[in-house]
């Protein structure tokens, strides 16, 4: 279509709607050809307004100041939106650079930015104050336009990054709102590969110092986000210099227009980047230095993290709470993924500062807001820590902490004075009669549950006031009536690990808030009380009944923890410690009728966990496959308060087709009036949403554009959020299967949160059960008895033997 004059009269009333265009307070109506080149339209508008600027320095923006690009032009015209003629991103970048240069040209002692209440200053005669006001406006525009690629390209090429960093150093450094604007600008620049080239270690120290010493939320939010980026990101910077170019073989490219994927999308990049300036290890070394200037007890590292954790207490600024918890999650995840030598120290430090208590307190106020995804992420991190503890063997002769815990358990159990010995541990029920010990020594007592089992038994011994009496009471019974306390503790640990799928940490992610998981030793304590005080005594069990009773305890624990998100500690204790044995036994019998008894065997439970991980991967691949094929949705209007929509739906085009890019990094979409017979190819979809820009997926946010229930959120709707207050795309799914495919698919691509919808959970469970039974066919078909536990004999004393055929 050939471009037409912006004032040309259409041939029919349906051809082109009328838009109002403004420029410096003036307005004119205009009929714009949506197929015309945007540069031509800007030129015509500049001529119509008789603008003094050259048209090449101008652009079109909408009422929200968003840049109108060629792909978005048709949509803006069709909706009849008000547009304005404004300076182009390149012009804005030049203006910002000019203001930064003028302010930096002043001596540091003369640099000052007047506050709004300093009305007595005469700006016409005070040049320093005038430059300060100009800088403040420039910084405001910087954080306003930092997401526009054209703006960023010119800003970087003119050395804006270095100037911005200089403004934060030395005497006369930025403070207050000006500092907040500058940090928001740096935060945006770090989304581009070349934005990292000019960051030096001293700037990391400066931002860490700001994070520790500032109380303003608008400054803390971007500072926390920047440190998180430093922790999780390790961009390739080889060959990059201050000019913003990078060498690749014999060719040079300008990477300033290349967005950098977030850290969780860059798992292939080693921590620390090309030169070790970034990544968890690099930032960890500097966190202690930042805490050195803080007052308080403890090490410098403890003082730093104490400041971060204190921000989890304030629920007034949910975005700051979410960012602070996000920084903790990022450190835990990155240190774990890259096998950092500092990971154990980080875990110990956060445990010493009671991080789980802070997170637990947030649960009651964080349902369906910006903090909830970070709490779910922290639960995943804690599950990984528990799994690590379970796999860590107990080595008293190497680990002083293990030595101390074993000594405490020995003393609290009243097992005698002097050196610890095997007979005493047999009294506690940690070793079977006739066990002569092995090369692992005391570590062999916790072979199945590792350090986690040791810590849980220690918690029980120290928090159960009559632990010594419990041990003595069991010894006073007949030998076949004694409950092995240590063995019961180990069994409770294994049951709870099975319930929370600890062995699948990193593959299965929590779908709801789990208060009890964050207090695992306390939960183990209640389970132990239930095992000993209720089940063993009321059932009058014998030693041979231990396995049967353990299955009964498993059944009741699974039942009581099924609705953990609605339960409290009081209700859990009542459910376990006040339930009748007969009721629990009857419920277990009903479950056994539905499930073959062999399914409770230890070997089968391990096989089930393996099948569960494989089923999760299969469903994940299926979800992503659906996204690669694309799907039709209803265009939706955002109705959830507190969130701003980036794109408003068009009632004349109520359908949206969305498709994932082949490289799985971008969602492309477009609005349509009717469904096409053939799915639109990816290249024809002009709108884009970067997966790396999606921070969370929030369900039940919108209503279909032509729905009769306007104002009421559809259960099949969902939004892709960028931060807690901005929605990138709002969709209303056609059916529940499509809803779960895309909501869970994006979560899988993000690497956080996992699949949470009921439909996905059912698929994983069904596939797990089918795969498990198929794998067991060769066993059950031959009538082979599956043992509860596999044992093996002593190793040969020499190699002087052979196997006969």
GROMACS .gro file of C-alpha atoms in nm, residues 619 623 757-769:
model
   15
  619UNK     CA    1   0.526  -3.350   3.072
  623UNK     CA    2   0.419  -2.832   2.747
  757UNK     CA    3  -0.154  -2.659   3.785
  758UNK     CA    4  -0.376  -2.947   3.890
  759UNK     CA    5  -0.389  -3.089   3.538
  760UNK     CA    6  -0.009  -3.106   3.509
  761UNK     CA    7   0.016  -3.269   3.852
  762UNK     CA    8  -0.240  -3.531   3.750
  763UNK     CA    9  -0.052  -3.604   3.426
  764UNK     CA   10   0.275  -3.651   3.616
  765UNK     CA   11   0.107  -3.880   3.868
  766UNK     CA   12  -0.069  -4.090   3.603
  767UNK     CA   13   0.246  -4.127   3.393
  768UNK     CA   14   0.444  -4.218   3.705
  769UNK     CA   15   0.197  -4.492   3.801
   0.00000   0.00000   0.00000
